[in-house]
Amino acid sequence: MKDKIVDANFPRTLDQRVYHLGLRAGEVANRIITLGTPSRAHAIASYLDPTPAPFTLTSERGFTTITGRYRGVPVSIVSIGMGYPNADFFVREVRECLNGDMVVVRLGSCGALIDVPVGTVVVPKGSIAVTRNYDFDFVGRNARPDAKEEPYRTSKPVVADPILHDALVKALKATRPPDVATPIVDHTLNASADSFYSSQGRQTSFPDHNADLIARLTAQHPDLATLEMETFHILHLASCWDIEAQDDSADAPPIPHAATSPSISPTHAPSTQTQIPDVATSSASHARLRPPPRIRAAAAQMVFASRTSQDFITPEQVSTIEAWTGRAVLDALVGLPIDRERLHDERGSV
Ligand code: R1P
Ligand code: URA
């Protein structure tokens, strides 16, 4: 860590960069694709407009953000690595760098429980969480039929933004190259697990007590189609974020939101690179006239592993699917009609 951090509650550098993603207001757009790998991020970034040159930042913690314009509309591509904790850093820290709506599409890989070939794209209508129950006695004493604890817990479903879901399906269908024969499946249920292995029902050398996990999950949720590791948490945070409730909270100090923070300084990015103009409001009465910002989220999952046939996608197939789905997600994001007053960061031009 090179920079002095202020505020242990929501740590930032003196120049207002959030602690883990390293961003500050003006460096991330309202419309965002999030994904797991920098290579996928850079592949999709090749579709961004060449001018102004996209801005790229890789944080000390390994988050990579690329912000540019696609068909003239500001978008960011954010590579977050894997799992709920990284998804949590992403949503909370980007949210604090933005004014107005945050519209997020996760473009991730997954395992398919339904009988489809690798390379299929699945657009879930919602997700459940599957988590390891640490209170279960994994070494064996509780592994009896009368044991009180189950080894895995499942949550209730949380839904994706239905308009974003439908926009994704439409864009994927329009963008899929004619020589790609794999299907696009929509309105399914996803499960986000806290392990690639145990809570996705894979058998390893650990005593995970998960041999019947997939059968139990699909019996509970007949529309369950995919397993991955982040979507639930992103949809969950999107569904419960409420800036008005924060403002009204009497017992907690307010978190300085980008819209009201007085100390946002100019970005350090060279001026030839994309910067989203900061239009932080100076007037509380003006802020009240605006609709409250919200987080809208949905996901598209690329099937890398078939849990029915045991096939795993090839590197060549990965390049193909990431290329066309990446373009489709960009099309869906920039084609999404969003009221201008909900996009406070995008007024003016770069
Ligand atoms: C596991 O291999 C990783 O792949 C999936 C899972 O959610 C997990 O992060 O997504 P990404 O391909 O986006 O990383
Ligand atoms: N990502 C996952 O989390 N699971 C899979 O099976 C494949 C990709």
Coordinates of N, CA, C and O in Angstrom, one line a residue, residues 70-230:
Y70 N -18.6 3.0 -26.0 CA -19.0 2.1 -27.0 C -20.1 2.8 -27.8 O -21.2 3.1 -27.2
R71 N -19.9 3.0 -29.0 CA -20.8 3.7 -29.9 C -21.2 5.1 -29.2 O -22.3 5.5 -29.1
G72 N -20.2 5.7 -28.6 CA -20.3 7.0 -28.0 C -20.8 7.0 -26.6 O -20.9 8.1 -26.0
V73 N -21.2 5.8 -26.1 CA -21.8 5.8 -24.7 C -20.8 5.3 -23.7 O -20.2 4.3 -24.0
P74 N -20.6 6.0 -22.6 CA -19.6 5.6 -21.6 C -20.0 4.2 -21.0 O -21.1 3.9 -20.6
V75 N -19.0 3.3 -21.0 CA -19.2 2.0 -20.4 C -17.9 1.6 -19.6 O -16.8 2.1 -20.0
S76 N -18.0 0.8 -18.6 CA -16.8 0.3 -18.0 C -16.8 -1.3 -18.0 O -17.9 -1.9 -18.0
I77 N -15.7 -1.8 -18.1 CA -15.5 -3.3 -18.0 C -14.6 -3.5 -16.7 O -13.5 -3.0 -16.6
V78 N -15.1 -4.3 -15.8 CA -14.4 -4.4 -14.5 C -14.2 -5.9 -14.2 O -15.1 -6.7 -14.1
S79 N -12.9 -6.3 -14.2 CA -12.5 -7.7 -13.9 C -12.3 -7.8 -12.4 O -11.5 -7.0 -11.8
I80 N -13.0 -8.7 -11.8 CA -13.1 -8.8 -10.3 C -12.5 -10.0 -9.7 O -12.5 -10.2 -8.5
G81 N -12.0 -11.0 -10.5 CA -11.6 -12.2 -9.9 C -12.8 -13.1 -9.5 O -13.9 -13.0 -10.2
M82 N -12.7 -13.8 -8.4 CA -13.8 -14.8 -8.2 C -14.4 -14.7 -6.8 O -13.7 -14.3 -5.8
G83 N -15.7 -15.0 -6.7 CA -16.3 -15.2 -5.4 C -17.0 -14.1 -4.8 O -16.9 -12.9 -5.2
Y84 N -17.9 -14.4 -3.8 CA -18.7 -13.3 -3.1 C -17.9 -12.2 -2.6 O -18.3 -11.0 -2.7
P85 N -16.7 -12.4 -1.9 CA -16.0 -11.2 -1.3 C -15.6 -10.2 -2.4 O -15.7 -9.0 -2.2
N86 N -15.1 -10.7 -3.5 CA -14.7 -9.8 -4.6 C -15.9 -9.1 -5.2 O -15.8 -7.9 -5.6
A87 N -17.0 -9.9 -5.4 CA -18.2 -9.2 -5.9 C -18.7 -8.1 -4.9 O -19.2 -7.1 -5.4
D88 N -18.5 -8.3 -3.7 CA -18.9 -7.4 -2.7 C -18.1 -6.1 -2.8 O -18.6 -5.0 -2.8
F89 N -16.7 -6.3 -2.9 CA -15.9 -5.1 -3.1 C -16.3 -4.3 -4.3 O -16.4 -3.1 -4.3
F90 N -16.5 -5.0 -5.4 CA -16.9 -4.4 -6.7 C -18.2 -3.6 -6.5 O -18.2 -2.4 -6.8
V91 N -19.2 -4.2 -6.0 CA -20.5 -3.4 -6.0 C -20.4 -2.2 -5.1 O -20.8 -1.1 -5.4
R92 N -19.9 -2.4 -3.9 CA -19.9 -1.3 -2.9 C -18.9 -0.2 -3.3 O -19.3 1.0 -3.2
E93 N -17.8 -0.6 -3.8 CA -16.8 0.5 -4.1 C -17.1 1.2 -5.4 O -17.0 2.5 -5.5
V94 N -17.6 0.5 -6.4 CA -18.0 1.2 -7.6 C -19.2 2.1 -7.3 O -19.3 3.3 -7.8
R95 N -20.2 1.6 -6.5 CA -21.3 2.4 -6.2 C -20.9 3.8 -5.6 O -21.5 4.8 -5.9
E96 N -19.9 3.7 -4.7 CA -19.5 5.0 -4.1 C -18.7 5.9 -5.0 O -18.5 7.1 -4.7
C97 N -18.4 5.4 -6.2 CA -17.7 6.3 -7.2 C -18.7 6.9 -8.2 O -18.3 7.6 -9.1
L98 N -20.0 6.5 -8.1 CA -20.9 6.9 -9.1 C -22.0 7.8 -8.6 O -22.4 7.7 -7.4
N99 N -22.5 8.6 -9.4 CA -23.8 9.3 -9.2 C -24.8 8.6 -10.1 O -24.4 8.0 -11.1
G100 N -26.1 8.7 -9.8 CA -27.1 8.1 -10.7 C -27.1 6.6 -10.6 O -26.5 6.0 -9.8
D101 N -27.8 6.1 -11.6 CA -28.0 4.6 -11.7 C -26.7 3.9 -11.9 O -25.8 4.4 -12.6
M102 N -26.6 2.7 -11.4 CA -25.5 1.8 -11.7 C -26.2 0.6 -12.4 O -27.0 -0.1 -11.8
V103 N -25.8 0.3 -13.6 CA -26.4 -0.8 -14.4 C -25.3 -1.8 -14.7 O -24.3 -1.5 -15.3
V104 N -25.5 -3.0 -14.1 CA -24.4 -4.0 -14.1 C -24.9 -5.3 -14.8 O -25.9 -5.8 -14.5
V105 N -24.0 -5.8 -15.7 CA -24.2 -7.1 -16.3 C -23.0 -7.9 -15.9 O -21.9 -7.5 -16.3
R106 N -23.2 -9.0 -15.3 CA -22.1 -10.0 -15.1 C -22.1 -10.9 -16.3 O -23.1 -11.5 -16.7
L107 N -20.9 -11.0 -17.0 CA -20.7 -11.9 -18.1 C -19.7 -12.9 -17.5 O -18.4 -12.7 -17.6
G108 N -20.2 -14.1 -17.0 CA -19.3 -15.0 -16.4 C -19.4 -16.4 -17.0 O -20.3 -16.7 -17.8
S109 N -18.5 -17.3 -16.6 CA -18.6 -18.7 -17.0 C -19.3 -19.4 -15.9 O -19.5 -18.9 -14.8
C110 N -19.8 -20.6 -16.3 CA -20.6 -21.4 -15.3 C -20.5 -22.9 -15.7 O -20.0 -23.3 -16.7
G111 N -21.0 -23.7 -14.8 CA -21.3 -25.1 -15.0 C -22.8 -25.2 -15.3 O -23.6 -24.6 -14.7
A112 N -23.1 -26.1 -16.3 CA -24.6 -26.3 -16.6 C -25.1 -27.6 -16.0 O -24.4 -28.6 -16.1
L113 N -26.2 -27.5 -15.3 CA -26.9 -28.7 -14.8 C -27.9 -29.2 -15.8 O -28.3 -30.4 -15.7
I114 N -28.3 -28.3 -16.8 CA -29.2 -28.8 -17.8 C -28.4 -29.4 -19.0 O -27.2 -29.1 -19.1
D115 N -29.1 -30.2 -19.8 CA -28.4 -30.9 -20.8 C -28.1 -30.1 -22.1 O -28.9 -30.2 -23.0
V116 N -27.1 -29.2 -22.0 CA -26.8 -28.3 -23.1 C -25.3 -28.4 -23.4 O -24.5 -28.8 -22.5
P117 N -24.9 -28.2 -24.6 CA -23.4 -28.3 -24.9 C -22.6 -27.2 -24.3 O -23.2 -26.1 -24.0
V118 N -21.3 -27.4 -24.1 CA -20.5 -26.3 -23.7 C -20.5 -25.2 -24.8 O -20.7 -25.6 -25.9
G119 N -20.4 -24.0 -24.4 CA -20.6 -22.9 -25.3 C -22.0 -22.3 -25.4 O -22.2 -21.3 -26.0
T120 N -22.9 -23.0 -24.7 CA -24.3 -22.4 -24.6 C -24.2 -21.2 -23.7 O -23.4 -21.1 -22.8
V121 N -25.1 -20.2 -23.9 CA -25.2 -19.0 -23.1 C -26.6 -19.1 -22.4 O -27.6 -19.3 -23.0
V122 N -26.5 -18.9 -21.1 CA -27.7 -19.0 -20.2 C -27.9 -17.6 -19.6 O -27.0 -17.0 -19.0
V123 N -29.2 -17.1 -19.7 CA -29.5 -15.8 -19.0 C -30.5 -16.1 -17.9 O -31.7 -16.3 -18.2
P124 N -30.1 -16.0 -16.7 CA -31.0 -16.4 -15.6 C -31.9 -15.3 -15.2 O -31.6 -14.1 -15.3
K125 N -33.1 -15.7 -14.8 CA -34.1 -14.7 -14.3 C -33.8 -14.3 -12.9 O -34.3 -13.4 -12.3
G126 N -33.0 -15.2 -12.2 CA -32.7 -14.9 -10.8 C -31.7 -15.9 -10.3 O -31.2 -16.8 -11.1
S127 N -31.4 -15.8 -9.0 CA -30.3 -16.7 -8.5 C -30.6 -17.1 -7.0 O -31.2 -16.2 -6.3
I128 N -30.2 -18.2 -6.6 CA -30.1 -18.6 -5.2 C -28.7 -18.6 -4.8 O -27.8 -18.6 -5.7
A129 N -28.4 -18.7 -3.5 CA -27.0 -18.9 -3.0 C -27.0 -20.3 -2.4 O -27.9 -20.7 -1.8
V130 N -25.8 -20.9 -2.6 CA -25.5 -22.2 -2.0 C -24.3 -22.0 -1.1 O -23.2 -21.7 -1.7
T131 N -24.4 -22.2 0.2 CA -23.2 -22.0 1.0 C -22.9 -23.1 1.9 O -23.8 -23.8 2.4
R132 N -21.7 -23.3 2.2 CA -21.2 -24.4 3.1 C -21.7 -24.0 4.5 O -21.5 -22.9 5.0
N133 N -22.2 -25.0 5.2 CA -22.7 -24.8 6.6 C -21.5 -25.2 7.5 O -21.3 -26.4 7.7
Y134 N -20.8 -24.2 8.0 CA -19.7 -24.5 8.8 C -20.0 -25.2 10.1 O -19.1 -25.7 10.8
D135 N -21.3 -25.1 10.5 CA -21.7 -25.8 11.8 C -21.9 -27.3 11.6 O -22.0 -28.0 12.6
F136 N -21.9 -27.8 10.3 CA -22.0 -29.2 10.1 C -20.7 -29.8 10.5 O -19.6 -29.3 10.2
D137 N -20.7 -31.0 11.0 CA -19.5 -31.7 11.4 C -19.0 -32.5 10.2 O -19.3 -33.6 10.0
F138 N -18.1 -31.8 9.4 CA -17.6 -32.5 8.2 C -16.7 -33.7 8.4 O -16.6 -34.5 7.5
V139 N -16.1 -33.8 9.6 CA -15.3 -35.0 9.8 C -16.1 -36.2 10.1 O -15.6 -37.3 10.2
G140 N -17.4 -36.1 10.3 CA -18.2 -37.3 10.3 C -19.2 -37.5 11.4 O -20.2 -38.2 11.1
R141 N -19.0 -36.9 12.6 CA -20.0 -37.3 13.6 C -21.4 -36.9 13.3 O -22.3 -37.6 13.7
N142 N -21.6 -35.8 12.6 CA -23.0 -35.4 12.3 C -23.5 -36.0 11.0 O -24.6 -35.8 10.6
A143 N -22.6 -36.8 10.3 CA -23.0 -37.3 9.0 C -23.9 -38.5 9.2 O -23.6 -39.6 8.6
R144 N -24.9 -38.4 10.0 CA -25.9 -39.5 10.2 C -27.2 -39.0 9.7 O -27.5 -37.8 9.7
P145 N -28.1 -40.0 9.5 CA -29.5 -39.5 9.0 C -30.2 -38.6 10.0 O -31.0 -37.8 9.6
D146 N -29.9 -38.8 11.3 CA -30.6 -37.9 12.3 C -29.8 -36.6 12.6 O -30.1 -35.9 13.5
A147 N -28.8 -36.3 11.8 CA -28.0 -35.1 12.1 C -28.8 -33.9 12.0 O -29.7 -33.8 11.1
K148 N -28.6 -32.9 12.9 CA -29.4 -31.7 13.0 C -29.1 -30.8 11.8 O -29.9 -30.1 11.3
E149 N -27.8 -30.7 11.5 CA -27.3 -29.7 10.5 C -27.2 -30.3 9.1 O -26.8 -31.5 9.0
E150 N -27.6 -29.6 8.1 CA -27.4 -30.0 6.7 C -26.0 -29.4 6.3 O -25.6 -28.4 6.8
P151 N -25.3 -30.1 5.5 CA -23.9 -29.6 5.1 C -23.9 -28.4 4.3 O -23.0 -27.6 4.2
Y152 N -25.1 -28.1 3.5 CA -25.1 -26.9 2.7 C -26.4 -26.2 2.9 O -27.5 -26.8 3.2
R153 N -26.4 -24.9 2.8 CA -27.6 -24.0 3.0 C -27.9 -23.4 1.6 O -27.0 -23.0 0.9
T154 N -29.2 -23.3 1.4 CA -29.6 -22.6 0.2 C -30.5 -21.4 0.6 O -31.3 -21.5 1.5
S155 N -30.3 -20.3 -0.2 CA -31.1 -19.1 0.1 C -32.4 -19.1 -0.7 O -32.6 -19.9 -1.6
K156 N -33.3 -18.1 -0.4 CA -34.4 -17.8 -1.3 C -33.8 -17.2 -2.6 O -32.8 -16.6 -2.5
P157 N -34.6 -17.2 -3.7 CA -34.1 -16.6 -4.9 C -34.2 -15.1 -4.8 O -35.0 -14.5 -4.2
V158 N -33.2 -14.4 -5.5 CA -33.3 -13.0 -5.8 C -33.4 -12.8 -7.3 O -32.8 -13.6 -8.0
V159 N -34.2 -11.8 -7.7 CA -34.4 -11.7 -9.2 C -33.5 -10.7 -9.8 O -33.0 -9.7 -9.2
A160 N -33.2 -11.0 -11.1 CA -32.5 -10.1 -12.0 C -33.4 -9.0 -12.4 O -34.6 -9.2 -12.4
D161 N -32.9 -7.8 -12.8 CA -33.7 -6.8 -13.4 C -34.4 -7.4 -14.7 O -33.7 -7.8 -15.6
P162 N -35.7 -7.4 -14.7 CA -36.4 -8.1 -15.8 C -36.1 -7.4 -17.2 O -36.0 -8.1 -18.2
I163 N -36.0 -6.1 -17.2 CA -35.8 -5.4 -18.5 C -34.4 -5.6 -19.0 O -34.2 -5.9 -20.2
L164 N -33.4 -5.6 -18.1 CA -32.1 -5.9 -18.4 C -31.9 -7.4 -18.9 O -31.2 -7.7 -19.9
H165 N -32.6 -8.3 -18.2 CA -32.6 -9.7 -18.6 C -33.1 -9.8 -20.1 O -32.5 -10.4 -20.9
D166 N -34.2 -9.2 -20.4 CA -34.8 -9.3 -21.8 C -33.9 -8.6 -22.8 O -33.7 -9.1 -23.9
A167 N -33.3 -7.5 -22.4 CA -32.4 -6.8 -23.3 C -31.2 -7.7 -23.6 O -30.7 -7.7 -24.8
L168 N -30.7 -8.4 -22.6 CA -29.6 -9.3 -22.9 C -29.9 -10.4 -23.8 O -29.2 -10.7 -24.7
V169 N -31.1 -11.0 -23.6 CA -31.5 -12.1 -24.5 C -31.6 -11.6 -25.9 O -31.1 -12.3 -26.8
K170 N -32.2 -10.4 -26.1 CA -32.4 -9.9 -27.4 C -31.1 -9.6 -28.1 O -30.8 -10.0 -29.2
A171 N -30.2 -9.0 -27.3 CA -28.9 -8.7 -27.9 C -28.0 -9.9 -28.2 O -27.3 -10.0 -29.2
L172 N -28.1 -10.9 -27.3 CA -27.4 -12.2 -27.6 C -27.9 -12.8 -28.8 O -27.1 -13.3 -29.7
K173 N -29.2 -12.9 -29.0 CA -29.8 -13.5 -30.2 C -29.4 -12.8 -31.5 O -29.1 -13.4 -32.5
A174 N -29.3 -11.4 -31.4 CA -29.0 -10.6 -32.6 C -27.5 -10.7 -32.9 O -27.1 -10.5 -34.0
T175 N -26.7 -11.0 -31.9 CA -25.2 -10.9 -32.1 C -24.6 -12.3 -32.4 O -23.5 -12.3 -33.0
R176 N -25.3 -13.3 -32.0 CA -24.6 -14.7 -32.1 C -24.3 -14.9 -33.6 O -25.1 -14.8 -34.5
P177 N -23.0 -15.2 -33.9 CA -22.6 -15.4 -35.3 C -23.4 -16.6 -35.9 O -23.7 -17.6 -35.2
P178 N -23.7 -16.5 -37.2 CA -24.4 -17.6 -37.9 C -23.8 -19.0 -37.8 O -24.5 -20.0 -37.7
D179 N -22.5 -19.0 -37.6 CA -21.8 -20.4 -37.6 C -21.7 -20.9 -36.1 O -21.2 -22.0 -35.9
V180 N -22.3 -20.2 -35.2 CA -22.3 -20.7 -33.8 C -23.7 -21.4 -33.6 O -24.7 -20.7 -33.7
A181 N -23.6 -22.7 -33.3 CA -24.8 -23.5 -33.2 C -25.4 -23.6 -31.8 O -26.5 -24.2 -31.6
T182 N -24.6 -23.2 -30.8 CA -25.0 -23.5 -29.4 C -26.1 -22.6 -29.0 O -26.2 -21.4 -29.5
P183 N -27.0 -23.1 -28.2 CA -28.2 -22.3 -27.9 C -28.1 -21.2 -26.9 O -27.0 -21.0 -26.2
I184 N -29.1 -20.3 -26.8 CA -29.2 -19.3 -25.8 C -30.4 -19.6 -25.0 O -31.5 -19.8 -25.6
V185 N -30.3 -19.8 -23.7 CA -31.4 -20.3 -22.9 C -31.7 -19.2 -21.9 O -30.8 -18.6 -21.3
D186 N -33.0 -18.8 -21.7 CA -33.3 -17.7 -20.8 C -34.3 -18.1 -19.8 O -34.9 -19.2 -19.8
H187 N -34.5 -17.2 -18.9 CA -35.5 -17.3 -17.8 C -35.3 -18.6 -16.9 O -36.2 -19.2 -16.4
T188 N -34.0 -18.9 -16.7 CA -33.7 -20.0 -15.9 C -33.3 -19.5 -14.5 O -33.4 -18.3 -14.2
L189 N -33.0 -20.4 -13.6 CA -32.5 -20.0 -12.2 C -31.0 -20.4 -12.1 O -30.6 -21.5 -12.6
N190 N -30.2 -19.5 -11.6 CA -28.8 -19.7 -11.3 C -28.6 -20.0 -9.8 O -29.4 -19.6 -9.0
A191 N -27.5 -20.7 -9.5 CA -27.1 -20.9 -8.1 C -25.7 -20.4 -8.0 O -24.8 -20.8 -8.8
S192 N -25.4 -19.5 -7.1 CA -24.0 -19.0 -6.9 C -23.5 -19.7 -5.6 O -24.2 -19.6 -4.5
A193 N -22.4 -20.4 -5.8 CA -21.9 -21.2 -4.7 C -20.7 -20.5 -4.1 O -20.0 -19.7 -4.7
D194 N -20.3 -20.9 -2.8 CA -19.2 -20.3 -2.2 C -17.9 -21.1 -2.4 O -16.9 -20.9 -1.8
S195 N -18.0 -22.1 -3.3 CA -16.8 -22.9 -3.7 C -17.1 -23.4 -5.1 O -18.2 -23.7 -5.5
F196 N -16.0 -23.5 -5.9 CA -16.1 -24.1 -7.2 C -16.3 -25.6 -7.0 O -16.9 -26.3 -7.8
Y197 N -15.9 -26.1 -5.8 CA -15.8 -27.6 -5.6 C -17.0 -28.0 -4.7 O -18.0 -28.5 -5.2
S198 N -16.9 -27.9 -3.4 CA -17.8 -28.5 -2.5 C -19.2 -28.1 -2.7 O -20.1 -28.9 -2.9
S199 N -19.5 -26.8 -2.7 CA -20.9 -26.3 -2.8 C -21.4 -26.3 -4.2 O -22.5 -25.9 -4.5
Q200 N -20.6 -26.8 -5.2 CA -21.1 -27.1 -6.5 C -21.1 -28.6 -6.8 O -21.3 -29.0 -7.9
G201 N -21.0 -29.4 -5.7 CA -21.2 -30.8 -5.8 C -20.1 -31.6 -6.4 O -20.3 -32.7 -6.9
R202 N -18.9 -31.0 -6.5 CA -17.8 -31.7 -7.1 C -17.1 -32.6 -6.0 O -17.1 -32.2 -4.9
Q203 N -16.6 -33.7 -6.5 CA -16.0 -34.7 -5.6 C -14.5 -34.5 -5.5 O -13.8 -34.5 -6.6
T204 N -14.0 -34.2 -4.3 CA -12.5 -34.0 -4.2 C -12.0 -34.9 -3.0 O -12.8 -35.7 -2.5
S205 N -10.8 -34.6 -2.6 CA -10.3 -35.5 -1.5 C -10.8 -35.0 -0.1 O -10.4 -35.6 0.9
F206 N -11.6 -33.9 0.0 CA -12.1 -33.5 1.2 C -13.5 -34.1 1.5 O -14.2 -34.4 0.6
P207 N -13.8 -34.3 2.8 CA -15.0 -35.0 3.1 C -16.2 -34.0 3.1 O -16.6 -33.4 4.1
D208 N -16.6 -33.6 1.9 CA -17.6 -32.5 1.7 C -19.0 -32.9 1.9 O -19.9 -32.0 1.9
H209 N -19.4 -34.2 2.0 CA -20.8 -34.6 2.2 C -21.7 -34.0 1.1 O -22.7 -33.4 1.5
N210 N -21.3 -34.0 -0.1 CA -22.0 -33.3 -1.2 C -22.4 -34.2 -2.3 O -22.8 -33.7 -3.4
A211 N -22.4 -35.5 -2.1 CA -22.7 -36.5 -3.2 C -24.1 -36.2 -3.8 O -24.3 -36.4 -5.0
D212 N -25.0 -35.9 -2.9 CA -26.4 -35.7 -3.3 C -26.8 -34.2 -3.5 O -28.0 -33.9 -3.6
L213 N -25.8 -33.3 -3.4 CA -26.2 -31.9 -3.4 C -26.9 -31.5 -4.7 O -27.9 -30.8 -4.6
I214 N -26.4 -31.8 -5.8 CA -27.0 -31.4 -7.1 C -28.4 -31.9 -7.2 O -29.4 -31.2 -7.5
A215 N -28.6 -33.2 -6.8 CA -29.9 -33.8 -6.9 C -30.9 -33.1 -5.9 O -32.1 -32.8 -6.3
R216 N -30.4 -32.7 -4.7 CA -31.2 -31.9 -3.8 C -31.6 -30.6 -4.3 O -32.7 -30.1 -4.2
L217 N -30.6 -29.9 -4.9 CA -30.9 -28.5 -5.5 C -31.9 -28.6 -6.6 O -32.8 -27.7 -6.7
T218 N -31.7 -29.5 -7.5 CA -32.6 -29.6 -8.7 C -34.0 -30.1 -8.2 O -35.0 -29.7 -8.9
A219 N -34.1 -30.9 -7.2 CA -35.4 -31.3 -6.7 C -36.2 -30.1 -6.1 O -37.4 -29.9 -6.3
Q220 N -35.4 -29.2 -5.4 CA -36.0 -28.0 -4.8 C -36.3 -27.0 -5.8 O -37.3 -26.3 -5.7
H221 N -35.5 -26.9 -6.9 CA -35.7 -25.8 -7.9 C -35.6 -26.5 -9.3 O -34.5 -26.5 -9.9
P222 N -36.7 -26.9 -9.8 CA -36.6 -27.6 -11.1 C -36.1 -26.8 -12.3 O -35.6 -27.3 -13.3
D223 N -36.2 -25.4 -12.1 CA -35.7 -24.6 -13.2 C -34.2 -24.2 -13.0 O -33.6 -23.4 -13.7
L224 N -33.5 -24.8 -12.0 CA -32.1 -24.5 -11.8 C -31.3 -25.0 -13.0 O -31.3 -26.2 -13.3
A225 N -30.5 -24.1 -13.6 CA -29.8 -24.5 -14.8 C -28.3 -24.3 -14.7 O -27.5 -25.0 -15.4
T226 N -27.8 -23.4 -13.9 CA -26.4 -23.1 -13.9 C -25.8 -22.9 -12.4 O -26.6 -22.5 -11.5
L227 N -24.5 -23.1 -12.3 CA -23.8 -23.0 -11.1 C -22.6 -22.1 -11.4 O -21.8 -22.4 -12.2
E228 N -22.4 -21.0 -10.6 CA -21.2 -20.2 -10.7 C -21.0 -19.6 -9.3 O -21.5 -20.1 -8.3
M229 N -20.3 -18.4 -9.2 CA -19.9 -18.0 -7.9 C -20.2 -16.5 -7.5 O -19.8 -16.1 -6.4
E230 N -20.7 -15.7 -8.3 CA -20.9 -14.3 -8.0 C -22.3 -13.7 -8.2 O -22.6 -12.7 -7.5

